[in-house]
Amino acid sequence: MLDTAPLSDSSNLALGRLRALLDEGSFDAGQRLPPERVLAAQIGIGRRALRRALEVLEAEGRIWRHQGKGTFLGPRPVHSPTGIEELSSRTNPLEVMDVRLEIEPALARLAALRASNGDTERLLRIADKIASSTDADALELWDGALHRAIAEAAGNTLLLAIFDMVDRVRQDVGWQVLRERARSRDRQSAYVEQHRRVIAAIAQREAHAAEQAMREHLELVRDGLLKVMTRPPLNEQKLSSVTLPNSKDKLRHGT
Amino acid sequence: MLDTAPLSDSSNLALGRLRALLDEGSFDAGQRLPPERVLAAQIGIGRRALRRALEVLEAEGRIWRHQGKGTFLGPRPVHSPTGIEELSSRTNPLEVMDVRLEIEPALARLAALRASNGDTERLLRIADKIASSTDADALELWDGALHRAIAEAAGNTLLLAIFDMVDRVRQDVGWQVLRERARSRDRQSAYVEQHRRVIAAIAQREAHAAEQAMREHLELVRDGLLKVMTRPPLNEQKLSSVTLPNSKDKLRHGT
DNA sequence: TACGATACCATTTGCAAATTGGTTCGCTTT
DNA sequence: AAAGCGAACCAATTTGCAAATGGTATCGTA
């Protein structure tokens, strides 16, 4: 028990009354208590004293409060993250790459098994676009399009939704710098070749080969990401006047 | 071109005027057109004739309409499903099982690699609960708790979020019947034994064994589901309509 | 029969009001 | 002087309602 500043008299009174109310089960579990103003009047104390008592109960985990909603009994319900923003604030690039390494090889395998001819044609068209792209931005776009086209070709609605969710997290603010740095020029050729292999395997219905090719590709991407993360500074020094667009203004998207 | 019922005179007039408006670029792309009532007055025709013309344009993909929103130019924007309800209306139990077969073995493997001692203790405790459960409902609850505890033990926030998403879809209305039937009594013992194997492998840090055990478990669950789905009546004559599963056409859930 | 006009239904949007916890200020009481 | 009470105000949330808009049905008219 950590005795912090002791409560004043009337607050203690309120605390006792509240504990009595809670213990006697006057209110159902998970139920919302009356508004503070009402409750204070019922007990016969001021709102401030009541609030101090509620703070204690909240710290004890017996109640939880939220502005605009009310005061509720029981532990605060676990917040199942449904928003992308919140999710991406709780994860990190390495976790994302781990997930991609679990999901996307499976997607490639399924695509090899179930892709329609139209799907494969679309993949080949995107591959052409990638090969003929010079701009870094354009390449990034077509790369994303390729991965998603494979996910679509896999023909599983739920898996596609999962892929989109991971992709939104991946594209969320904060990691653009990393992604761009990870795309070092010398790796680009390797990426293109790996893409080619994945698409070829899918087109030829070689499920295992497609899965393996995608896994190798993502492992290379992950390694590139790791190298960048472990050496964040990347000082200019010798590369001062190199074309490097300095990652533009993509930083600071939000406030 | 499929000539359906030819439009009447004034509808054809409206169609011509509308095409002219769209072609001349009076409205920006993606812009909302004036309300039907206004547009009809501007052109000088009735609303019914206008609507017939709009139907044609919508079928051509040049516009799209939505009740309460308006009429918009261009192709209907792709709807990225974000709600569980919508997602579960677009998928089916087989897809969900396929996804679980991709995700959960990976979770078991990661759990074997990264579970804390507290995690394994928790798994064992849940296993006890399962073994000592007789009620079908209680068993269902503890089964879900076990799978989620494994997902938590894997220690990847994003993967856990994905697991929760799949789980919400799985628990969504409409499939309870299937799930309950799939839990035939004779399979229960097999399930318990498989759970035990998964937990043991995780506790002993045998990653590959944990992955394999989880895969075998889910495959058995999937097989049970398949058997139930291909024989929905359950009470009628033995196998009157044994039209082999033909697993491709997935039972239609949406309209 | 085709067309227009009107009315009504269903869905979406927008906004204002009410509710509620969070905070500050002034006054009274001890 | 410190504590408590009441009031007022702020911020977040919910609720209710009206307006806008596409969807549909009905009726009158040429």
Coordinates of C-alpha atoms (C1' of nucleotides) in Angstrom, one line a residue:
Chain A
M1 CA 0.0 0.0 0.0
L2 CA 1.4 3.3 -1.0
D3 CA 0.1 6.0 1.2
T4 CA 0.0 9.1 -0.9
A5 CA -1.4 12.4 0.4
P6 CA -4.2 11.4 2.7
L7 CA -7.7 12.3 1.7
S8 CA -9.5 15.0 3.5
D9 CA -12.4 14.3 5.7
S10 CA -15.4 14.6 3.4
S11 CA -13.5 12.8 0.7
N12 CA -12.9 9.9 3.0
L13 CA -16.6 9.9 3.9
A14 CA -17.4 9.8 0.2
L15 CA -14.9 6.9 -0.3
G16 CA -16.5 4.9 2.5
R17 CA -20.0 5.5 1.1
L18 CA -18.9 4.6 -2.4
R19 CA -17.2 1.4 -1.3
A20 CA -20.4 0.5 0.6
L21 CA -22.5 1.1 -2.5
L22 CA -20.1 -0.9 -4.7
D23 CA -19.8 -3.8 -2.3
E24 CA -23.5 -4.1 -1.6
G25 CA -24.1 -4.5 -5.3
S26 CA -26.4 -1.6 -5.7
F27 CA -25.1 -1.3 -9.2
D28 CA -24.7 -4.1 -11.7
A29 CA -21.3 -5.0 -13.0
G30 CA -20.2 -3.1 -16.0
Q31 CA -23.0 -0.7 -15.3
R32 CA -22.7 3.0 -15.6
L33 CA -22.9 4.9 -12.3
P34 CA -25.0 8.0 -12.0
P35 CA -23.3 11.3 -13.2
E36 CA -21.0 12.8 -10.7
R37 CA -23.3 15.7 -10.1
V38 CA -26.2 13.4 -9.2
L39 CA -24.0 11.0 -7.2
A40 CA -22.6 13.9 -5.2
A41 CA -26.0 15.2 -4.4
Q42 CA -27.2 11.7 -3.4
I43 CA -24.3 11.1 -1.0
G44 CA -24.6 14.6 0.2
I45 CA -21.1 15.9 -0.5
G46 CA -19.6 18.2 -3.0
R47 CA -18.5 17.2 -6.5
R48 CA -14.8 17.8 -5.8
A49 CA -14.8 15.5 -2.8
L50 CA -16.6 12.9 -4.8
R51 CA -14.1 13.1 -7.6
R52 CA -11.2 12.6 -5.2
A53 CA -12.8 9.4 -4.0
L54 CA -13.5 8.3 -7.6
E55 CA -9.8 8.8 -8.4
V56 CA -8.9 6.4 -5.7
L57 CA -11.4 3.8 -6.9
E58 CA -10.2 4.2 -10.4
A59 CA -6.6 3.7 -9.3
E60 CA -7.7 0.6 -7.6
G61 CA -9.2 -0.6 -10.8
R62 CA -12.7 -0.9 -9.4
I63 CA -14.1 1.7 -11.7
W64 CA -13.1 3.5 -14.9
R65 CA -14.2 6.8 -16.2
H66 CA -14.2 8.5 -19.6
Q67 CA -15.1 12.1 -20.4
G68 CA -18.4 12.4 -22.1
K69 CA -19.3 8.8 -21.4
G70 CA -19.5 8.3 -17.7
T71 CA -18.2 6.3 -14.8
F72 CA -18.3 2.5 -15.1
L73 CA -17.8 -0.4 -12.8
G74 CA -15.2 -3.1 -13.3
P75 CA -11.8 -2.9 -15.0
R76 CA -11.5 -0.8 -18.1
P77 CA -12.4 -2.9 -21.1
V78 CA -9.3 -3.9 -23.1
H79 CA -8.9 -1.7 -26.1
S80 CA -8.9 -3.9 -29.2
P81 CA -7.0 -1.8 -31.7
T82 CA -9.1 -1.2 -34.7
G83 CA -7.5 1.9 -36.2
I84 CA -4.5 1.9 -38.3
E85 CA -3.0 4.9 -36.6
E86 CA -3.1 3.2 -33.3
L87 CA -1.9 -0.1 -34.6
S88 CA 1.1 1.4 -36.3
S89 CA 2.0 3.4 -33.2
R90 CA 2.2 0.1 -31.2
T91 CA 4.3 -1.8 -33.7
N92 CA 7.6 -1.3 -35.5
P93 CA 9.2 -1.9 -38.9
L94 CA 10.8 -5.2 -37.9
E95 CA 7.5 -6.6 -36.7
V96 CA 5.9 -5.6 -40.0
M97 CA 8.6 -7.3 -41.9
D98 CA 8.1 -10.5 -39.8
V99 CA 4.5 -10.4 -40.6
R100 CA 5.1 -9.8 -44.3
L101 CA 7.4 -12.8 -44.2
E102 CA 4.6 -14.9 -42.9
I103 CA 1.8 -13.6 -45.1
E104 CA 3.2 -12.8 -48.5
P105 CA 5.0 -16.1 -49.3
A106 CA 1.7 -17.8 -48.6
L107 CA -0.1 -15.4 -50.9
A108 CA 2.4 -16.1 -53.6
R109 CA 1.9 -19.8 -53.2
L110 CA -1.9 -19.4 -53.3
A111 CA -1.6 -17.2 -56.3
A112 CA 0.4 -19.8 -58.1
L113 CA -2.4 -22.3 -57.4
R114 CA -5.4 -20.1 -58.2
A115 CA -4.4 -17.2 -60.4
S116 CA -6.5 -16.7 -63.5
N117 CA -4.9 -16.0 -66.8
G118 CA -6.0 -12.5 -66.5
D119 CA -4.2 -12.2 -63.2
T120 CA -0.9 -13.5 -64.6
E121 CA -1.2 -11.1 -67.5
R122 CA -1.7 -8.3 -65.1
L123 CA 1.3 -9.3 -63.1
L124 CA 3.5 -9.4 -66.2
R125 CA 2.3 -6.0 -67.2
I126 CA 3.2 -4.6 -63.8
A127 CA 6.6 -6.3 -64.1
D128 CA 7.2 -4.5 -67.4
K129 CA 6.3 -1.2 -65.7
I130 CA 8.8 -1.9 -62.9
A131 CA 11.5 -2.8 -65.3
S132 CA 11.0 0.4 -67.3
S133 CA 10.8 2.6 -64.3
T134 CA 13.6 5.0 -63.5
D135 CA 12.0 7.4 -61.1
A136 CA 12.2 6.1 -57.5
D137 CA 8.7 7.2 -56.7
A138 CA 7.2 5.4 -59.7
L139 CA 9.1 2.3 -58.8
E140 CA 7.8 2.4 -55.3
L141 CA 4.3 2.7 -56.6
W142 CA 4.6 -0.2 -59.1
D143 CA 6.3 -2.3 -56.5
G144 CA 3.3 -1.9 -54.2
A145 CA 0.9 -2.6 -57.1
L146 CA 2.8 -5.8 -57.8
H147 CA 2.6 -7.1 -54.3
R148 CA -1.1 -6.2 -54.0
A149 CA -1.9 -7.8 -57.4
I150 CA -0.3 -11.0 -56.1
A151 CA -2.5 -10.8 -53.0
E152 CA -5.5 -10.3 -55.2
A153 CA -4.6 -13.3 -57.4
A154 CA -4.5 -15.5 -54.3
G155 CA -8.3 -15.3 -54.3
N156 CA -8.9 -15.2 -50.6
T157 CA -10.9 -12.2 -49.4
L158 CA -9.9 -12.4 -45.8
L159 CA -6.2 -12.7 -46.7
L160 CA -6.5 -9.8 -49.0
A161 CA -8.0 -7.7 -46.2
I162 CA -5.1 -8.7 -44.0
F163 CA -2.6 -7.8 -46.6
D164 CA -4.2 -4.4 -47.0
M165 CA -4.1 -3.9 -43.3
V166 CA -0.5 -4.7 -43.1
D167 CA 0.2 -2.5 -46.1
R168 CA -1.6 0.5 -44.5
V169 CA 0.5 0.1 -41.4
R170 CA 3.6 -0.2 -43.5
Q171 CA 2.8 3.0 -45.4
D172 CA 2.0 4.9 -42.2
V173 CA 4.0 7.9 -41.3
G174 CA 7.3 7.6 -39.7
W175 CA 8.9 4.9 -41.8
Q176 CA 9.1 6.6 -45.1
V177 CA 12.7 7.5 -44.5
L178 CA 13.6 4.0 -43.7
R179 CA 11.9 2.6 -46.7
E180 CA 13.6 5.0 -49.0
R181 CA 17.0 4.4 -47.6
A182 CA 16.5 0.7 -47.7
R183 CA 16.0 1.0 -51.4
S184 CA 19.6 1.6 -52.1
R185 CA 20.4 1.6 -55.8
D186 CA 22.5 -1.5 -55.8
R187 CA 19.6 -3.5 -54.4
Q188 CA 17.2 -2.4 -57.0
S189 CA 18.5 -4.8 -59.6
A190 CA 18.3 -7.6 -57.2
Y191 CA 14.7 -6.7 -56.3
V192 CA 13.8 -6.6 -60.0
E193 CA 15.2 -10.0 -60.6
Q194 CA 13.4 -11.4 -57.5
H195 CA 10.2 -9.9 -58.7
R196 CA 10.7 -11.6 -62.0
R197 CA 11.2 -14.9 -60.4
V198 CA 8.1 -14.7 -58.3
I199 CA 6.0 -13.8 -61.2
A200 CA 7.4 -16.5 -63.4
A201 CA 6.8 -19.1 -60.8
I202 CA 3.2 -17.9 -60.4
A203 CA 2.6 -17.9 -64.1
Q204 CA 4.0 -21.5 -64.4
R205 CA 1.9 -22.6 -61.4
E206 CA 4.9 -23.6 -59.4
A207 CA 3.5 -23.0 -56.0
H208 CA 6.5 -23.9 -53.9
A209 CA 8.9 -22.0 -56.1
A210 CA 6.7 -18.9 -55.9
E211 CA 6.5 -19.1 -52.1
Q212 CA 10.3 -19.5 -51.9
A213 CA 11.0 -16.7 -54.3
M214 CA 8.8 -14.4 -52.4
R215 CA 10.4 -15.4 -49.1
E216 CA 13.9 -14.7 -50.5
H217 CA 12.8 -11.4 -51.8
L218 CA 11.3 -10.3 -48.5
E219 CA 14.3 -11.5 -46.6
L220 CA 16.5 -9.3 -48.7
V221 CA 14.2 -6.4 -48.1
R222 CA 14.3 -7.1 -44.4
D223 CA 18.1 -7.3 -44.4
G224 CA 18.2 -3.9 -46.1
L225 CA 15.9 -2.5 -43.6
L226 CA 18.0 -3.9 -40.7
K227 CA 21.2 -2.4 -42.1
V228 CA 19.6 1.0 -42.4
M229 CA 18.1 0.9 -38.9
T230 CA 21.3 -0.1 -37.2
R231 CA 23.1 2.8 -38.8
P232 CA 20.6 5.7 -38.8
P233 CA 22.8 8.8 -39.1
L234 CA 23.9 8.4 -42.7
N235 CA 25.9 11.6 -42.7
E236 CA 26.4 13.6 -45.8
Q237 CA 30.1 14.2 -45.9
K238 CA 31.2 12.8 -49.1
L239 CA 27.8 12.4 -50.6
S240 CA 26.9 16.0 -50.3
S241 CA 26.1 16.8 -53.9
V242 CA 24.8 13.5 -55.0
T243 CA 21.4 13.6 -56.7
L244 CA 19.8 12.1 -53.6
P245 CA 16.5 14.0 -53.4
N246 CA 17.0 14.0 -49.6
S247 CA 13.8 12.1 -49.2
K248 CA 11.8 15.2 -50.0
D249 CA 9.3 16.5 -47.5
K250 CA 7.6 13.3 -46.7
L251 CA 8.6 13.7 -43.1
R252 CA 6.1 15.2 -40.8
H253 CA 2.8 14.3 -42.3
G254 CA 0.8 14.8 -39.2
T255 CA 1.1 17.7 -36.7
Chain B
M1 CA -23.0 -3.9 -77.4
L2 CA -26.1 -5.4 -75.8
D3 CA -29.2 -3.6 -77.0
T4 CA -31.7 -4.0 -74.2
A5 CA -35.1 -2.3 -74.3
P6 CA -34.6 0.9 -76.3
L7 CA -35.1 4.0 -74.3
S8 CA -38.1 6.2 -74.9
D9 CA -37.9 9.5 -76.7
S10 CA -37.3 11.9 -73.9
S11 CA -35.0 9.6 -72.1
N12 CA -32.9 9.5 -75.3
L13 CA -33.0 13.2 -75.4
A14 CA -31.8 13.3 -71.8
L15 CA -29.0 10.8 -72.5
G16 CA -27.8 12.9 -75.4
R17 CA -27.8 16.1 -73.3
L18 CA -26.0 14.3 -70.5
R19 CA -23.3 12.9 -72.7
A20 CA -22.8 16.3 -74.1
L21 CA -22.4 17.7 -70.6
L22 CA -20.0 15.0 -69.5
D23 CA -17.9 15.2 -72.6
E24 CA -17.6 19.0 -72.7
G25 CA -16.2 18.7 -69.2
S26 CA -18.7 21.0 -67.5
F27 CA -18.1 19.0 -64.4
D28 CA -14.8 18.0 -62.9
A29 CA -13.8 14.4 -62.5
G30 CA -14.9 12.8 -59.3
Q31 CA -17.3 15.7 -58.9
R32 CA -20.8 15.3 -57.7
L33 CA -23.5 16.2 -60.2
P34 CA -26.4 18.3 -59.3
P35 CA -29.3 16.5 -57.6
E36 CA -31.6 14.6 -59.9
R37 CA -34.4 17.1 -59.3
V38 CA -32.3 20.0 -60.2
L39 CA -30.7 18.3 -63.2
A40 CA -34.0 17.3 -64.6
A41 CA -35.3 20.8 -64.3
Q42 CA -32.2 22.2 -66.0
I43 CA -32.4 19.8 -68.9
G44 CA -36.1 20.3 -69.1
I45 CA -37.3 16.8 -68.7
G46 CA -39.0 14.8 -66.0
R47 CA -37.1 13.0 -63.3
R48 CA -38.1 9.6 -64.4
A49 CA -36.6 10.1 -67.9
L50 CA -33.5 11.5 -66.3
R51 CA -33.1 8.5 -64.1
R52 CA -33.3 6.1 -67.1
A53 CA -30.6 8.0 -68.7
L54 CA -28.5 7.9 -65.6
E55 CA -28.9 4.2 -65.4
V56 CA -27.4 3.8 -68.8
L57 CA -24.4 6.0 -67.8
E58 CA -24.0 4.1 -64.6
A59 CA -24.0 0.8 -66.5
E60 CA -21.4 2.3 -68.8
G61 CA -19.3 3.1 -65.7
R62 CA -19.2 6.8 -66.5
I63 CA -21.0 7.7 -63.3
W64 CA -21.9 6.1 -60.0
R65 CA -24.8 6.9 -57.7
H66 CA -25.5 6.2 -54.0
Q67 CA -28.7 6.9 -52.1
G68 CA -28.3 9.8 -49.8
K69 CA -24.9 10.8 -51.2
G70 CA -25.5 11.8 -54.8
T71 CA -24.4 11.1 -58.3
F72 CA -20.7 11.2 -59.1
L73 CA -18.5 11.1 -62.2
G74 CA -16.0 8.4 -62.9
P75 CA -15.8 4.8 -61.8
R76 CA -17.1 3.8 -58.4
P77 CA -14.2 4.1 -55.9
V78 CA -12.9 0.8 -54.7
H79 CA -14.4 -0.1 -51.4
S80 CA -11.6 -1.0 -49.0
P81 CA -13.4 -3.1 -46.3
T82 CA -12.7 -1.8 -42.9
G83 CA -15.5 -3.2 -40.9
I84 CA -15.8 -6.7 -39.5
E85 CA -19.4 -7.0 -40.5
E86 CA -18.7 -6.2 -44.0
L87 CA -15.6 -8.4 -44.2
S88 CA -17.4 -11.4 -42.8
S89 CA -20.2 -10.9 -45.3
R90 CA -17.7 -11.2 -48.1
T91 CA -15.9 -14.3 -46.9
N92 CA -16.8 -17.8 -45.9
P93 CA -15.8 -20.4 -43.3
L94 CA -13.4 -22.1 -45.7
E95 CA -11.5 -19.0 -46.4
V96 CA -11.3 -18.3 -42.7
M97 CA -9.9 -21.8 -42.1
D98 CA -7.4 -21.3 -44.9
V99 CA -6.2 -18.1 -43.3
R100 CA -6.0 -19.7 -39.8
L101 CA -3.9 -22.4 -41.4
E102 CA -1.5 -19.8 -42.6
I103 CA -1.4 -17.6 -39.5
E104 CA -1.7 -19.8 -36.4
P105 CA 1.1 -22.3 -37.1
A106 CA 3.4 -19.3 -37.5
L107 CA 2.1 -17.9 -34.3
A108 CA 2.8 -21.3 -32.5
R109 CA 6.3 -21.3 -33.9
L110 CA 7.0 -17.8 -32.8
A111 CA 5.5 -18.5 -29.4
A112 CA 7.8 -21.5 -29.0
L113 CA 10.7 -19.1 -29.8
R114 CA 9.7 -16.1 -27.7
A115 CA 7.2 -17.2 -25.0
S116 CA 8.1 -16.1 -21.5
N117 CA 7.9 -18.5 -18.6
G118 CA 4.7 -16.7 -17.5
D119 CA 3.2 -17.3 -20.9
T120 CA 3.9 -21.0 -20.8
E121 CA 2.4 -21.2 -17.3
R122 CA -0.7 -19.5 -18.6
L123 CA -1.0 -21.9 -21.5
L124 CA -0.7 -24.9 -19.1
R125 CA -3.3 -23.4 -16.9
I126 CA -5.7 -23.0 -19.8
A127 CA -5.0 -26.5 -20.9
D128 CA -6.0 -27.8 -17.5
K129 CA -9.3 -25.8 -17.8
I130 CA -9.9 -27.4 -21.2
A131 CA -9.2 -30.9 -19.9
S132 CA -11.6 -30.4 -17.0
S133 CA -14.3 -28.8 -19.0
T134 CA -17.5 -30.8 -19.7
D135 CA -19.8 -28.1 -20.8
A136 CA -19.6 -27.5 -24.6
D137 CA -19.9 -23.7 -24.2
A138 CA -17.2 -23.6 -21.6
L139 CA -15.0 -25.7 -23.8
E140 CA -15.5 -23.3 -26.7
L141 CA -14.6 -20.4 -24.5
W142 CA -11.4 -21.9 -23.2
D143 CA -10.4 -23.1 -26.6
G144 CA -10.6 -19.6 -27.9
A145 CA -8.7 -18.4 -24.9
L146 CA -5.9 -20.9 -25.6
H147 CA -5.5 -19.9 -29.2
R148 CA -5.4 -16.2 -28.3
A149 CA -2.9 -16.9 -25.5
I150 CA -0.6 -18.5 -28.0
A151 CA -1.1 -15.5 -30.3
E152 CA -0.1 -13.2 -27.4
A153 CA 2.9 -15.3 -26.5
A154 CA 4.2 -14.9 -30.1
G155 CA 5.0 -11.4 -29.1
N156 CA 4.2 -9.6 -32.3
T157 CA 1.7 -6.8 -32.0
L158 CA 0.7 -6.7 -35.6
L159 CA 0.3 -10.5 -35.9
L160 CA -1.9 -10.4 -32.7
A161 CA -4.0 -7.7 -34.3
I162 CA -4.4 -9.9 -37.4
F163 CA -5.3 -12.9 -35.2
D164 CA -8.0 -10.8 -33.5
M165 CA -9.4 -9.6 -36.8
V166 CA -9.7 -13.2 -38.1
D167 CA -11.2 -14.2 -34.8
R168 CA -13.8 -11.5 -34.9
V169 CA -14.8 -12.7 -38.4
R170 CA -14.8 -16.3 -37.2
Q171 CA -17.1 -15.4 -34.3
D172 CA -19.4 -13.3 -36.4
V173 CA -23.0 -14.4 -36.7
G174 CA -24.0 -17.0 -39.2
W175 CA -21.4 -19.7 -38.5
Q176 CA -22.2 -20.6 -35.0
V177 CA -24.2 -23.5 -36.2
L178 CA -21.4 -24.8 -38.3
R179 CA -18.9 -24.4 -35.5
E180 CA -21.0 -26.3 -33.1
R181 CA -21.7 -29.1 -35.4
A182 CA -18.0 -29.4 -36.3
R183 CA -17.3 -30.0 -32.6
S184 CA -18.7 -33.5 -32.7
R185 CA -18.1 -35.3 -29.5
D186 CA -15.7 -37.9 -30.9
R187 CA -13.4 -35.2 -32.1
Q188 CA -13.2 -33.5 -28.8
S189 CA -10.7 -36.0 -27.4
A190 CA -8.6 -35.5 -30.5
Y191 CA -8.7 -31.8 -30.1
V192 CA -7.6 -32.0 -26.5
E193 CA -4.7 -34.2 -27.3
Q194 CA -3.6 -31.9 -30.1
H195 CA -3.8 -28.9 -27.9
R196 CA -1.7 -30.7 -25.4
R197 CA 0.9 -31.4 -28.0
V198 CA 1.0 -27.7 -29.2
I199 CA 1.5 -26.5 -25.7
A200 CA 4.1 -29.0 -24.8
A201 CA 6.1 -28.1 -27.9
I202 CA 5.9 -24.4 -27.0
A203 CA 6.9 -25.0 -23.4
Q204 CA 9.9 -27.0 -24.6
R205 CA 10.9 -24.4 -27.2
E206 CA 10.5 -26.8 -30.1
A207 CA 9.5 -24.3 -32.7
H208 CA 9.0 -26.7 -35.6
A209 CA 7.1 -29.2 -33.6
A210 CA 4.8 -26.4 -32.3
E211 CA 4.1 -25.2 -35.8
Q212 CA 3.5 -28.7 -37.1
A213 CA 1.2 -29.6 -34.2
M214 CA -0.9 -26.5 -34.7
R215 CA -1.1 -27.2 -38.4
E216 CA -2.4 -30.7 -37.8
H217 CA -4.9 -29.4 -35.3
L218 CA -6.3 -26.8 -37.6
E219 CA -6.4 -29.3 -40.5
L220 CA -8.5 -31.6 -38.4
V221 CA -10.8 -28.7 -37.5
R222 CA -11.1 -27.8 -41.2
D223 CA -11.9 -31.3 -42.1
G224 CA -14.6 -31.4 -39.5
L225 CA -16.0 -28.1 -40.9
L226 CA -15.9 -29.5 -44.4
K227 CA -17.9 -32.6 -43.4
V228 CA -20.5 -30.5 -41.8
M229 CA -20.8 -28.0 -44.7
T230 CA -21.1 -30.6 -47.4
R231 CA -23.9 -32.3 -45.4
P232 CA -26.0 -29.5 -44.0
P233 CA -29.4 -31.2 -43.4
L234 CA -27.8 -33.6 -40.8
N235 CA -31.0 -35.4 -40.1
E236 CA -32.3 -36.5 -43.5
Q237 CA -31.5 -39.8 -45.2
K238 CA -28.0 -40.9 -45.0
L239 CA -26.4 -39.6 -48.1
S240 CA -29.1 -38.8 -50.5
S241 CA -27.5 -35.8 -52.1
V242 CA -23.9 -36.7 -51.9
T243 CA -22.8 -34.4 -54.7
L244 CA -19.2 -34.4 -53.8
P245 CA -18.0 -31.2 -52.1
N246 CA -16.7 -29.5 -55.2
S247 CA -14.9 -27.2 -52.8
K248 CA -14.5 -24.5 -55.4
D249 CA -17.9 -22.9 -55.3
K250 CA -17.9 -21.5 -51.8
L251 CA -21.3 -21.3 -50.3
R252 CA -22.6 -18.0 -51.0
H253 CA -23.2 -15.9 -47.9
G254 CA -24.0 -12.5 -49.3
T255 CA -26.9 -11.8 -51.6
Chain C
dT1 C1' -48.7 3.7 -73.3
dA2 C1' -45.3 7.1 -72.3
dC3 C1' -44.4 11.1 -69.8
dG4 C1' -44.4 14.3 -66.1
dA5 C1' -45.7 15.6 -61.5
dT6 C1' -46.1 14.6 -56.9
dA7 C1' -45.6 12.2 -52.9
dC8 C1' -43.4 9.1 -49.9
dC9 C1' -39.5 5.9 -48.4
dA10 C1' -34.5 4.9 -47.2
dT11 C1' -30.0 6.4 -46.5
dT12 C1' -26.6 9.8 -45.6
dT13 C1' -24.9 14.0 -43.9
dG14 C1' -24.6 18.0 -41.0
dC15 C1' -25.5 20.4 -37.0
dA16 C1' -27.2 21.8 -32.6
dA17 C1' -28.4 20.4 -28.1
dA18 C1' -27.9 17.6 -24.2
dT19 C1' -25.0 14.7 -21.3
dT20 C1' -20.8 13.9 -18.8
dG21 C1' -16.2 13.9 -17.0
dG22 C1' -12.3 17.5 -16.4
dT23 C1' -11.0 22.0 -14.7
dT24 C1' -11.0 26.6 -12.6
dC25 C1' -12.7 30.2 -9.7
dG26 C1' -15.0 32.4 -5.9
dC27 C1' -17.2 32.1 -1.6
dT28 C1' -18.1 30.1 3.0
dT29 C1' -16.9 27.4 6.9
dT30 C1' -13.9 25.6 10.2
Chain D
dA1 C1' -5.2 29.6 6.2
dA2 C1' -7.1 25.2 4.6
dA3 C1' -10.9 22.6 3.2
dG4 C1' -15.3 22.2 1.2
dC5 C1' -19.1 23.6 -1.6
dG6 C1' -21.3 25.7 -5.5
dA7 C1' -21.1 27.6 -9.9
dA8 C1' -19.3 28.3 -14.2
dC9 C1' -16.8 26.9 -18.1
dC10 C1' -14.1 23.5 -21.2
dA11 C1' -13.8 19.1 -23.8
dA12 C1' -15.4 14.8 -25.4
dT13 C1' -19.3 12.0 -26.5
dT14 C1' -23.9 10.8 -27.5
dT15 C1' -28.4 11.8 -29.1
dG16 C1' -32.0 13.8 -31.8
dC17 C1' -33.6 16.1 -35.7
dA18 C1' -33.8 18.4 -40.0
dA19 C1' -32.2 18.6 -44.7
dA20 C1' -30.4 16.6 -48.8
dT21 C1' -30.5 12.9 -52.0
dG22 C1' -31.3 8.7 -54.6
dG23 C1' -35.1 4.9 -54.9
dT24 C1' -39.9 3.9 -55.6
dA25 C1' -44.8 4.1 -56.1
dT26 C1' -49.1 6.5 -57.6
dC27 C1' -51.9 9.5 -60.2
dG28 C1' -53.2 12.5 -64.0
dT29 C1' -52.6 13.7 -68.8
dA30 C1' -51.7 13.7 -73.7

